[in-house]
Coordinates of C-alpha atoms in Angstrom, one line a residue:
M279 CA 0.0 0.0 0.0
L280 CA 1.1 3.6 -0.7
L281 CA 1.7 5.2 2.7
N282 CA 3.1 8.6 1.6
L283 CA 3.6 10.7 -1.5
H284 CA 6.1 13.5 -1.3
V285 CA 6.5 16.0 -4.2
K286 CA 8.9 18.8 -4.4
N287 CA 9.3 21.5 -7.2
I288 CA 7.0 19.8 -9.7
A289 CA 5.0 22.3 -11.8
L290 CA 2.9 24.4 -9.4
I291 CA 3.7 22.3 -6.4
D292 CA 6.5 23.8 -4.2
E293 CA 6.3 20.9 -1.8
A294 CA 3.4 18.5 -0.9
D295 CA 3.4 15.7 1.6
V296 CA 0.4 13.4 1.4
N297 CA -0.2 10.6 3.9
L298 CA -2.6 8.1 2.3
S299 CA -5.0 5.6 3.9
E300 CA -6.4 2.2 3.2
G301 CA -9.6 1.9 1.2
L302 CA -10.9 4.6 -1.1
N303 CA -8.8 7.8 -1.2
I304 CA -10.6 10.6 -3.1
L305 CA -8.9 13.7 -4.5
T306 CA -11.0 16.7 -5.6
G307 CA -10.4 20.3 -6.6
E308 CA -11.3 23.1 -8.9
T309 CA -10.4 22.6 -12.6
G310 CA -6.8 23.7 -13.1
A311 CA -6.0 23.3 -9.4
G312 CA -3.3 20.7 -10.2
K313 CA -5.0 17.4 -9.7
S314 CA -3.3 15.9 -12.8
I315 CA 0.1 17.2 -11.6
L316 CA -0.1 14.7 -8.7
I317 CA -0.7 11.8 -11.1
D318 CA 2.1 13.1 -13.4
A319 CA 4.4 13.2 -10.3
V320 CA 3.5 9.6 -9.4
N321 CA 4.2 8.5 -13.0
L322 CA 7.5 10.3 -12.8
A323 CA 8.4 8.2 -9.7
L324 CA 7.4 5.0 -11.6
G325 CA 10.0 5.7 -14.3
I326 CA 7.8 7.4 -16.9
K327 CA 9.7 10.0 -18.9
S328 CA 9.0 13.5 -17.7
S329 CA 7.5 16.2 -19.8
R330 CA 9.1 19.7 -19.9
G331 CA 6.0 21.3 -18.4
L332 CA 6.5 19.4 -15.1
L333 CA 9.8 20.9 -14.4
R334 CA 10.3 24.5 -13.5
D335 CA 12.9 26.7 -15.2
S336 CA 13.5 28.6 -12.0
D337 CA 14.3 25.5 -9.9
P338 CA 17.4 23.3 -10.8
S339 CA 16.0 20.1 -9.2
A340 CA 12.8 18.3 -8.5
S341 CA 11.9 15.1 -6.7
V342 CA 9.1 12.6 -6.0
E343 CA 9.1 10.0 -3.2
L344 CA 6.7 7.1 -2.8
L345 CA 6.7 5.2 0.5
F346 CA 5.1 1.8 0.3
S347 CA 4.2 -0.8 2.9
V348 CA 4.7 -4.3 1.5
D349 CA 2.7 -7.2 3.0
G350 CA 2.6 -10.8 1.8
K351 CA 5.4 -13.4 1.3
E352 CA 4.8 -13.6 -2.5
K353 CA 5.2 -9.9 -3.0
R354 CA 8.4 -9.8 -1.0
E355 CA 9.8 -12.7 -2.9
A356 CA 8.9 -11.1 -6.2
L357 CA 10.7 -7.9 -5.2
Q358 CA 13.7 -9.9 -3.9
A359 CA 13.9 -11.6 -7.2
L360 CA 14.5 -8.1 -8.7
G361 CA 17.2 -7.4 -6.2
V362 CA 14.9 -5.1 -4.1
T363 CA 15.2 -5.6 -0.3
V364 CA 12.1 -4.9 1.8
E365 CA 13.0 -3.2 5.1
E366 CA 12.3 -4.9 8.4
D367 CA 9.3 -2.8 8.9
G368 CA 7.9 -3.8 5.5
S369 CA 8.7 -0.5 3.8
V370 CA 10.0 0.3 0.4
L371 CA 11.0 3.8 -0.5
I372 CA 10.9 4.8 -4.2
T373 CA 12.7 8.1 -5.1
R374 CA 13.3 9.9 -8.3
K375 CA 15.2 13.1 -8.4
I376 CA 15.7 15.2 -11.5
H377 CA 18.5 17.8 -11.7
Q378 CA 19.3 19.8 -14.8
G379 CA 17.6 17.3 -17.0
K380 CA 19.3 14.3 -15.5
S381 CA 17.4 11.9 -13.3
V382 CA 18.6 9.6 -10.5
C383 CA 16.3 6.7 -9.4
R384 CA 16.7 5.1 -6.0
I385 CA 15.0 2.2 -4.1
N386 CA 15.7 2.3 -0.4
D387 CA 18.6 4.8 -1.1
E388 CA 20.2 2.3 -3.5
T389 CA 20.7 3.8 -7.0
V390 CA 18.9 1.7 -9.7
T391 CA 18.3 1.9 -13.4
V392 CA 15.0 3.2 -14.8
S393 CA 14.1 -0.3 -16.1
K394 CA 14.6 -1.8 -12.6
L395 CA 12.6 1.0 -11.1
R396 CA 9.7 0.3 -13.5
A397 CA 9.9 -3.5 -12.8
A398 CA 9.7 -3.0 -9.0
T399 CA 7.0 -0.4 -9.0
G400 CA 5.0 -2.5 -11.5
L401 CA 4.5 -4.9 -8.6
L402 CA 3.3 -2.2 -6.2
I403 CA 1.0 0.2 -8.0
D404 CA -1.2 0.4 -11.1
I405 CA -2.3 3.7 -12.6
H406 CA -5.4 3.6 -14.6
G407 CA -6.1 6.6 -16.8
Q408 CA -7.3 7.7 -20.2
H409 CA -4.5 5.9 -21.9
E410 CA -5.5 2.6 -20.4
H411 CA -9.1 3.2 -21.3
Q412 CA -8.0 3.5 -24.9
S413 CA -5.8 0.3 -24.6
L414 CA -9.1 -1.6 -24.5
L415 CA -9.4 -0.9 -28.2
H416 CA -6.4 -3.2 -28.9
K417 CA -6.9 -7.0 -28.9
T418 CA -3.5 -7.7 -27.4
K419 CA -4.8 -6.0 -24.2
H420 CA -7.7 -8.4 -24.0
L421 CA -5.4 -11.4 -24.0
E422 CA -3.4 -9.8 -21.2
I423 CA -6.5 -9.3 -19.1
L424 CA -7.7 -12.9 -19.6
D425 CA -4.2 -14.3 -18.7
A426 CA -4.1 -12.0 -15.6
Y427 CA -7.5 -13.4 -14.5
A428 CA -6.5 -17.0 -15.2
R429 CA -2.8 -16.9 -14.2
H430 CA -3.1 -19.4 -11.4
Q431 CA -5.1 -21.9 -13.5
E432 CA -2.6 -21.4 -16.4
A433 CA 0.6 -21.6 -14.3
Q434 CA 1.5 -25.3 -14.8
V435 CA 0.6 -25.3 -18.5
R436 CA 2.5 -22.1 -19.1
E437 CA 5.7 -23.7 -17.7
E438 CA 5.3 -26.6 -20.1
L439 CA 4.6 -24.2 -23.0
T440 CA 7.7 -22.1 -22.2
S441 CA 9.9 -25.2 -22.1
A442 CA 8.3 -26.7 -25.2
Y443 CA 8.6 -23.5 -27.2
R444 CA 12.3 -23.1 -26.4
V445 CA 12.9 -26.6 -27.8
Y446 CA 10.6 -25.9 -30.8
A447 CA 12.4 -22.7 -31.7
A448 CA 15.8 -24.4 -31.5
A449 CA 14.6 -27.4 -33.6
E450 CA 13.1 -25.1 -36.2
K451 CA 16.4 -23.2 -36.5
E452 CA 18.3 -26.5 -36.9
R453 CA 15.8 -27.7 -39.5
K454 CA 16.2 -24.5 -41.5
A455 CA 20.0 -25.1 -41.7
F456 CA 19.3 -28.2 -43.9
E457 CA 17.0 -26.2 -46.3
I458 CA 19.6 -26.1 -49.1
G459 CA 19.5 -27.6 -52.6
E460 CA 21.8 -30.5 -53.8
E461 CA 23.8 -28.2 -56.0
E462 CA 24.4 -25.8 -53.2
R463 CA 25.4 -28.6 -50.9
I464 CA 28.0 -30.0 -53.3
R465 CA 29.3 -26.5 -53.9
E466 CA 29.7 -26.0 -50.1
L467 CA 31.3 -29.4 -49.7
D468 CA 33.9 -28.6 -52.4
F469 CA 34.7 -25.2 -50.8
L470 CA 34.9 -26.7 -47.3
S471 CA 37.3 -29.4 -48.5
Y472 CA 39.5 -26.8 -50.1
E473 CA 39.6 -24.7 -46.9
I474 CA 40.3 -27.6 -44.6
N475 CA 43.1 -28.9 -46.9
E476 CA 44.6 -25.4 -47.0
L477 CA 44.6 -25.1 -43.2
K478 CA 45.9 -28.6 -42.6
S479 CA 48.6 -28.4 -45.2
A480 CA 49.8 -25.1 -43.9
G481 CA 51.7 -26.8 -41.1
L482 CA 50.6 -24.2 -38.6
K483 CA 52.5 -24.1 -35.3
E484 CA 51.6 -22.2 -32.1
G485 CA 53.7 -19.1 -31.7
E486 CA 55.1 -19.4 -35.2
I487 CA 53.8 -16.0 -36.6
P488 CA 55.3 -13.8 -33.8
E489 CA 58.6 -15.7 -34.1
L490 CA 58.7 -15.2 -37.8
E491 CA 57.8 -11.5 -37.5
A492 CA 60.7 -11.0 -35.1
R493 CA 63.1 -12.9 -37.4
F494 CA 62.0 -10.9 -40.4
K495 CA 62.4 -7.6 -38.6
R496 CA 66.0 -8.6 -37.7
L497 CA 67.0 -9.9 -41.1
S498 CA 65.4 -7.0 -43.0
N499 CA 67.3 -4.5 -40.8
S500 CA 70.7 -6.3 -40.8
G501 CA 72.6 -3.3 -42.3
R502 CA 71.4 -1.0 -39.5
I503 CA 72.1 -3.6 -36.8
M504 CA 75.8 -4.1 -38.1
E505 CA 76.3 -0.3 -38.4
N506 CA 75.1 0.5 -34.9
L507 CA 76.9 -2.5 -33.4
S508 CA 80.1 -1.2 -34.8
K509 CA 79.5 2.3 -33.4
A510 CA 78.7 0.7 -30.0
M511 CA 82.0 -1.2 -30.0
E512 CA 83.9 2.0 -31.1
Y513 CA 82.3 4.1 -28.3
A514 CA 82.8 1.4 -25.6
G515 CA 86.2 0.1 -26.8
N516 CA 89.6 0.3 -25.3
D517 CA 91.0 2.3 -28.2
G518 CA 89.9 5.8 -27.2
G519 CA 86.5 4.7 -26.1
A520 CA 84.7 4.5 -22.8
G521 CA 86.6 1.3 -21.7
E522 CA 89.9 3.1 -22.0
L523 CA 88.6 6.2 -20.2
I524 CA 87.2 4.1 -17.3
G525 CA 90.6 2.3 -17.1
R526 CA 92.4 5.7 -16.7
A527 CA 89.9 6.7 -14.0
V528 CA 90.7 3.4 -12.1
R529 CA 94.4 4.1 -12.2
A530 CA 94.0 7.7 -11.1
L531 CA 91.8 6.6 -8.1
S532 CA 94.2 3.8 -7.2
E533 CA 97.1 6.2 -6.9
A534 CA 95.0 8.7 -4.9
A535 CA 93.8 5.9 -2.6
N536 CA 97.5 5.3 -1.6
Y537 CA 97.3 8.6 0.2
D538 CA 93.7 8.7 1.3
G539 CA 92.1 5.4 2.6
E540 CA 88.6 7.0 2.4
L541 CA 88.8 6.8 -1.4
S542 CA 88.7 3.0 -1.3
G543 CA 84.9 2.9 -1.8
L544 CA 85.0 5.0 -4.9
L545 CA 87.9 3.0 -6.2
S546 CA 85.8 -0.2 -5.8
Q547 CA 83.0 1.4 -7.7
A548 CA 85.3 2.4 -10.5
E549 CA 86.9 -1.1 -10.7
E550 CA 83.4 -2.6 -10.8
A551 CA 82.5 -0.3 -13.7
E552 CA 85.7 -1.3 -15.5
G553 CA 84.7 -4.9 -15.1
I554 CA 81.2 -4.3 -16.5
M555 CA 82.6 -2.3 -19.4
S556 CA 85.1 -5.1 -20.2
D557 CA 82.3 -7.7 -20.2
L558 CA 80.2 -5.4 -22.5
I559 CA 83.2 -5.0 -25.0
R560 CA 83.7 -8.8 -25.0
D561 CA 80.0 -9.6 -25.5
L562 CA 79.7 -7.0 -28.3
A563 CA 82.6 -8.6 -30.1
G564 CA 81.2 -12.0 -29.6
Y565 CA 77.8 -11.1 -30.8
G566 CA 79.2 -9.3 -33.8
S567 CA 81.3 -12.3 -34.9
S568 CA 78.2 -14.6 -34.6
L569 CA 76.1 -12.5 -36.9
E570 CA 75.4 -14.0 -40.2
F571 CA 72.8 -12.5 -42.6
D572 CA 71.6 -14.7 -45.3
S573 CA 69.6 -13.1 -48.1
G574 CA 68.0 -16.5 -48.9
E575 CA 66.8 -16.8 -45.3
L576 CA 65.2 -13.4 -45.5
E577 CA 63.4 -14.3 -48.7
Q578 CA 62.2 -17.6 -47.3
T579 CA 60.9 -15.9 -44.0
E580 CA 59.1 -13.2 -46.0
K581 CA 57.4 -15.7 -48.2
R582 CA 56.2 -17.8 -45.2
L583 CA 54.9 -14.7 -43.4
D584 CA 53.0 -13.6 -46.5
F585 CA 51.3 -17.0 -46.7
L586 CA 50.4 -17.0 -43.0
H587 CA 49.1 -13.4 -43.1
N588 CA 46.8 -14.5 -45.9
L589 CA 45.5 -17.3 -43.8
Q590 CA 45.0 -14.9 -40.9
M591 CA 42.7 -12.7 -43.1
K592 CA 40.6 -15.7 -44.1
Y593 CA 40.5 -17.8 -40.9
G594 CA 41.5 -15.7 -37.8
E595 CA 44.2 -13.5 -36.3
T596 CA 45.6 -16.1 -33.9
Y597 CA 46.7 -19.7 -34.1
E598 CA 43.8 -20.6 -31.7
E599 CA 41.2 -18.8 -34.0
M600 CA 42.5 -20.6 -37.1
M601 CA 42.3 -24.0 -35.3
E602 CA 38.8 -23.2 -34.1
A603 CA 37.8 -22.3 -37.7
L604 CA 39.3 -25.7 -38.9
A605 CA 37.2 -27.5 -36.3
Q606 CA 34.0 -25.7 -37.3
K607 CA 34.6 -26.4 -41.0
E608 CA 35.3 -30.1 -40.3
A609 CA 32.1 -30.3 -38.3
R610 CA 30.1 -28.7 -41.1
L611 CA 31.8 -31.0 -43.6
E612 CA 30.7 -34.0 -41.6
E613 CA 27.1 -32.6 -41.5
L614 CA 27.0 -32.2 -45.2
A615 CA 28.6 -35.6 -45.8
D616 CA 25.8 -37.2 -43.8
F617 CA 23.3 -34.7 -45.1
D618 CA 20.3 -36.8 -45.7
E619 CA 20.6 -38.7 -42.5
R620 CA 21.1 -35.6 -40.5
R621 CA 18.3 -33.7 -42.3
Q622 CA 15.9 -36.6 -41.5
A623 CA 17.0 -36.5 -37.8
A624 CA 16.4 -32.7 -37.7
E625 CA 13.0 -33.0 -39.4
Q626 CA 12.0 -35.7 -36.8
A627 CA 13.2 -33.6 -33.9
F628 CA 11.3 -30.6 -35.3
E629 CA 8.1 -32.7 -35.7
N630 CA 8.4 -34.0 -32.1
A631 CA 9.0 -30.5 -30.8
R632 CA 6.1 -29.2 -32.9
E633 CA 3.7 -31.8 -31.5
R634 CA 4.8 -31.0 -28.0
V635 CA 4.5 -27.2 -28.3
Y636 CA 1.1 -27.4 -30.0
A637 CA -0.1 -29.8 -27.4
A638 CA 0.9 -27.3 -24.7
A639 CA -0.7 -24.4 -26.7
E640 CA -3.9 -26.4 -27.1
A641 CA -4.0 -27.1 -23.3
L642 CA -3.5 -23.4 -22.6
S643 CA -6.2 -22.5 -25.1
K644 CA -8.7 -24.9 -23.4
I645 CA -8.0 -23.3 -20.0
R646 CA -8.4 -19.8 -21.5
K647 CA -11.8 -20.6 -23.1
V648 CA -13.1 -22.0 -19.8
E649 CA -11.8 -19.0 -17.9
A650 CA -13.0 -16.6 -20.6
F651 CA -16.5 -17.7 -19.9
H652 CA -16.2 -17.0 -16.2
L653 CA -14.4 -13.7 -16.8
T654 CA -16.9 -12.3 -19.3
E655 CA -19.8 -13.4 -17.2
S656 CA -18.3 -11.6 -14.2
I657 CA -17.5 -8.5 -16.3
R658 CA -21.1 -8.5 -17.6
S659 CA -22.4 -8.6 -14.1
A660 CA -20.1 -5.8 -13.0
L661 CA -21.2 -3.8 -16.1
V662 CA -24.9 -4.2 -15.0
D663 CA -23.8 -2.8 -11.6
L664 CA -22.3 0.1 -13.5
N665 CA -25.7 0.9 -15.1
F666 CA -25.2 -1.0 -18.4
L667 CA -28.6 -2.5 -17.8
D668 CA -29.1 -4.7 -21.0
V669 CA -25.4 -5.4 -21.7
Q670 CA -24.1 -8.5 -23.3
F671 CA -20.3 -9.2 -23.0
S672 CA -18.3 -12.1 -24.4
M673 CA -14.9 -13.0 -25.9
E674 CA -14.2 -14.3 -29.4
F675 CA -11.3 -16.6 -30.0
T676 CA -9.3 -16.9 -33.3
R677 CA -6.3 -19.1 -33.9
L678 CA -3.0 -17.7 -35.2
E679 CA -1.3 -19.4 -38.1
K680 CA 1.8 -20.2 -36.1
V681 CA 2.3 -20.9 -32.5
T682 CA 4.2 -18.4 -30.3
A683 CA 5.7 -18.4 -26.8
N684 CA 2.3 -17.3 -25.7
G685 CA 0.4 -20.0 -27.5
Y686 CA -1.7 -19.7 -30.7
D687 CA -4.7 -17.8 -29.4
E688 CA -5.9 -14.4 -30.5
M689 CA -9.0 -13.0 -28.8
E690 CA -11.2 -10.0 -28.6
F691 CA -13.9 -8.7 -26.3
L692 CA -17.3 -8.2 -27.8
I693 CA -20.1 -6.1 -26.4
S694 CA -23.7 -5.2 -27.0
T695 CA -25.1 -2.4 -24.9
N696 CA -28.7 -2.3 -26.3
P697 CA -31.3 -5.1 -26.6
G698 CA -31.4 -6.8 -30.0
E699 CA -28.0 -5.5 -31.1
E700 CA -25.4 -8.0 -32.1
L701 CA -22.2 -8.3 -30.3
K702 CA -19.4 -6.2 -31.8
P703 CA -15.8 -5.4 -31.0
L704 CA -15.3 -2.6 -28.3
S705 CA -13.7 -0.4 -30.9
Q706 CA -16.9 -0.3 -32.9
V707 CA -19.3 0.3 -30.1
A708 CA -17.9 1.9 -26.9
S709 CA -17.6 5.6 -26.3
G710 CA -14.9 7.2 -24.2
G711 CA -17.1 7.2 -21.1
E712 CA -18.2 3.7 -21.7
L713 CA -14.6 2.5 -22.0
S714 CA -13.8 3.9 -18.6
R715 CA -16.7 2.0 -17.0
I716 CA -15.8 -1.2 -18.9
M717 CA -12.2 -0.9 -17.6
L718 CA -13.5 -0.2 -14.1
A719 CA -15.6 -3.4 -14.3
I720 CA -12.6 -5.4 -15.4
K721 CA -10.5 -4.0 -12.5
A722 CA -13.3 -4.9 -10.1
V723 CA -13.4 -8.5 -11.4
L724 CA -9.6 -8.7 -11.3
A725 CA -9.4 -7.3 -7.8
D726 CA -9.7 -10.7 -6.1
T727 CA -6.8 -12.1 -8.2
D728 CA -4.7 -8.9 -8.7
E729 CA -1.7 -8.9 -6.4
I730 CA -1.0 -5.2 -7.0
E731 CA -2.3 -3.6 -3.9
T732 CA -2.6 0.1 -4.9
L733 CA -4.8 1.2 -7.8
I734 CA -5.0 4.8 -9.0
F735 CA -8.0 5.9 -11.2
D736 CA -7.7 9.1 -13.1
E737 CA -10.6 10.3 -15.4
I738 CA -12.7 7.3 -14.3
D739 CA -15.7 9.7 -14.2
A740 CA -15.4 10.9 -17.8
G741 CA -18.7 11.3 -19.5
I742 CA -20.9 10.1 -16.6
S743 CA -23.3 11.7 -14.1
G744 CA -26.4 10.9 -12.0
R745 CA -27.2 7.3 -11.3
T746 CA -24.3 6.0 -13.3
A747 CA -21.9 8.1 -11.2
Q748 CA -23.4 6.6 -8.1
K749 CA -22.9 3.1 -9.5
V750 CA -19.2 3.9 -10.3
S751 CA -18.7 5.2 -6.7
E752 CA -20.1 1.9 -5.3
K753 CA -17.8 -0.1 -7.6
L754 CA -14.8 1.9 -6.5
N755 CA -15.7 1.3 -2.9
D756 CA -16.1 -2.4 -3.6
I757 CA -12.6 -2.5 -5.0
G758 CA -11.4 -0.5 -2.0
R759 CA -12.4 -3.3 0.3
S760 CA -9.5 -5.4 -0.9
H761 CA -7.2 -2.8 -2.4
Q762 CA -6.0 0.7 -1.7
V763 CA -7.8 2.9 -4.3
I764 CA -6.7 6.5 -5.1
C765 CA -9.2 8.3 -7.4
I766 CA -9.3 11.9 -8.8
T767 CA -12.9 13.0 -9.5
H768 CA -15.1 16.0 -9.9
L769 CA -18.3 14.2 -9.2
P770 CA -20.0 14.5 -5.7
Q771 CA -21.4 11.0 -5.9
I772 CA -17.9 9.5 -6.1
A773 CA -16.4 12.0 -3.6
A774 CA -19.1 11.2 -1.0
M775 CA -17.9 7.5 -1.0
A776 CA -14.4 8.5 0.2
D777 CA -12.8 6.8 3.2
S778 CA -10.2 9.6 3.1
H779 CA -10.9 12.9 1.2
Y780 CA -8.1 15.2 0.0
K781 CA -8.6 18.7 -1.5
I782 CA -6.2 20.1 -4.1
E783 CA -6.3 23.8 -4.4
K784 CA -4.3 26.8 -5.7
T785 CA -3.1 29.5 -3.4
V786 CA -0.9 32.5 -3.8
K787 CA 2.3 32.6 -1.6
N788 CA 5.0 35.2 -1.9
G789 CA 3.5 36.5 -5.1
R790 CA 3.4 33.1 -6.9
T791 CA 0.7 30.6 -7.5
V792 CA 1.2 27.2 -5.9
T793 CA -0.8 24.0 -5.5
E794 CA -1.4 22.5 -2.0
V795 CA -3.0 19.2 -0.9
T796 CA -5.0 19.0 2.3
K797 CA -6.7 16.0 4.0
L798 CA -10.2 17.1 4.9
K799 CA -11.9 16.7 8.2
P800 CA -15.6 15.5 8.3
E801 CA -17.1 19.0 8.2
E802 CA -14.6 20.1 5.5
E803 CA -15.7 17.0 3.4
I804 CA -19.3 18.3 3.6
A805 CA -18.1 21.8 2.5
E806 CA -16.3 20.3 -0.5
L807 CA -19.3 18.2 -1.5
C808 CA -21.3 21.4 -1.4
R809 CA -18.9 23.0 -3.7
L810 CA -19.1 20.0 -6.1
L811 CA -22.9 20.1 -5.9
G812 CA -23.7 23.8 -5.8
G813 CA -23.5 26.6 -8.2
A814 CA -22.7 30.2 -7.4
A815 CA -24.1 30.0 -3.9
I816 CA -24.1 27.2 -1.3
T817 CA -27.7 27.1 0.1
E818 CA -29.1 25.1 3.0
A819 CA -30.7 22.7 0.5
V820 CA -27.3 22.1 -1.1
E821 CA -25.7 21.5 2.3
E822 CA -28.5 19.1 3.3
N823 CA -28.0 17.2 0.0
A824 CA -24.3 16.9 0.7
R825 CA -24.9 15.5 4.2
E826 CA -27.5 13.1 2.9
M827 CA -25.1 11.9 0.2
K828 CA -22.4 11.3 2.8
E829 CA -24.9 9.4 5.0
L830 CA -26.0 7.2 2.1
A831 CA -22.4 6.4 1.3
K832 CA -21.8 5.4 4.9
T833 CA -24.9 3.2 4.8
Y834 CA -23.7 1.5 1.6
K835 CA -20.3 0.9 3.1
H836 CA -21.7 -0.8 6.2

């Protein structure tokens, strides 16, 4: 249940803090007072993209917080499966802050992605507005509603369908791999044989390419190597080079050390340097005498490298990649060599998978048709309660040409609102006001099976009045017995049914217009009902009518 809504710097709202209650929470206010701003703010916290009109140019940041209380083991486990931890007191805090166009989403102070925020809040709250009314015009929504209603009955069959469809999709992909002609098969066989022979006859060795590249670099730069080696021997040598100079330094220090014992340390360093230099001169000479550059070796190395680089472009950069390519080509060659046998096996596996998935889809379809009968009868009854007096309501099934992960059913709600009229799709019959009542009827039926505890209804009273409005208020109250319901309305019949009543109004503070939300006391509720009922003046008759409506609502509740 939604315990608290906190909004800051959203449109006309400087800051609003609303503590919500169980049952039916009603929000009313003058047109333009900012009722829709609260719904937009909640949508923002649920991960919906914000519109520019919600954010103020004068304020760099805005925020919305939703504090939920989560009851029930299944709901807690579903949240934990998403990585959301419910606090010890059962609370979950949803926060979304927007600063200079960038938003940060948090759940219990842990930063999360927008997608994770949407997944988590989708388990906690359901906003029903004009957009969802219109979604009833799309057949895919009808299937979603039926499956939500029948989810417990469908659960086991759905598990089988999911498993069967996974196998079916893989088998279909495998079968398609054999959908080639004989000429194409022979052509691929020849090409694979050529590539396999090319790789095998190449005599590939692990580490060969880096080794050859190093050798080629050395051989192709032999002139530079010899030239710089000669210079190094000249500079380090004993004939005017560093070796001779260090030797002179040793002799000079040796003589000086005869007169100053403290120079013995420096003399040791110089003698060590002389030894190192002597070793360097000897090693340079040895390396130079061992160097032999063969033009034939260079040509042979270059030729081998060109061949291997060509293989790299065709089969992979590394030895491992080329070996993997060889293994794949040999496996494919084996497939093509035993083509007919393998194709028959793939066809058989596909047929077996197809039988299994269609059996699961048929089992799901049977359950859906049984549950569809119960669902549409319950919706029809709810529609009668909502002043559709002679309504008929049913569901029409059609079968898709191909099975999907959701079975092979396509379905559509049909309705007749007048005696003697044939059943037609909702899109051809229902008006905007009727769509809102139909969705309310569906929500009422789903209430017993819907695990989402908080339902928000916006524009549920579009196009209705009088007796129909009274019926809608009663249905909202019925849903409020098992769910927390939050409803924005301008109709007194609905407002009178409130368990908790909030008024949204504009005020002027410090020279600017702001929106405030106040929970009404009993007498204030009567005053607000008078405003909804009355015209220019609130008369005694209007007040008496308001009190009578509130009493009638209490009588209905009890």
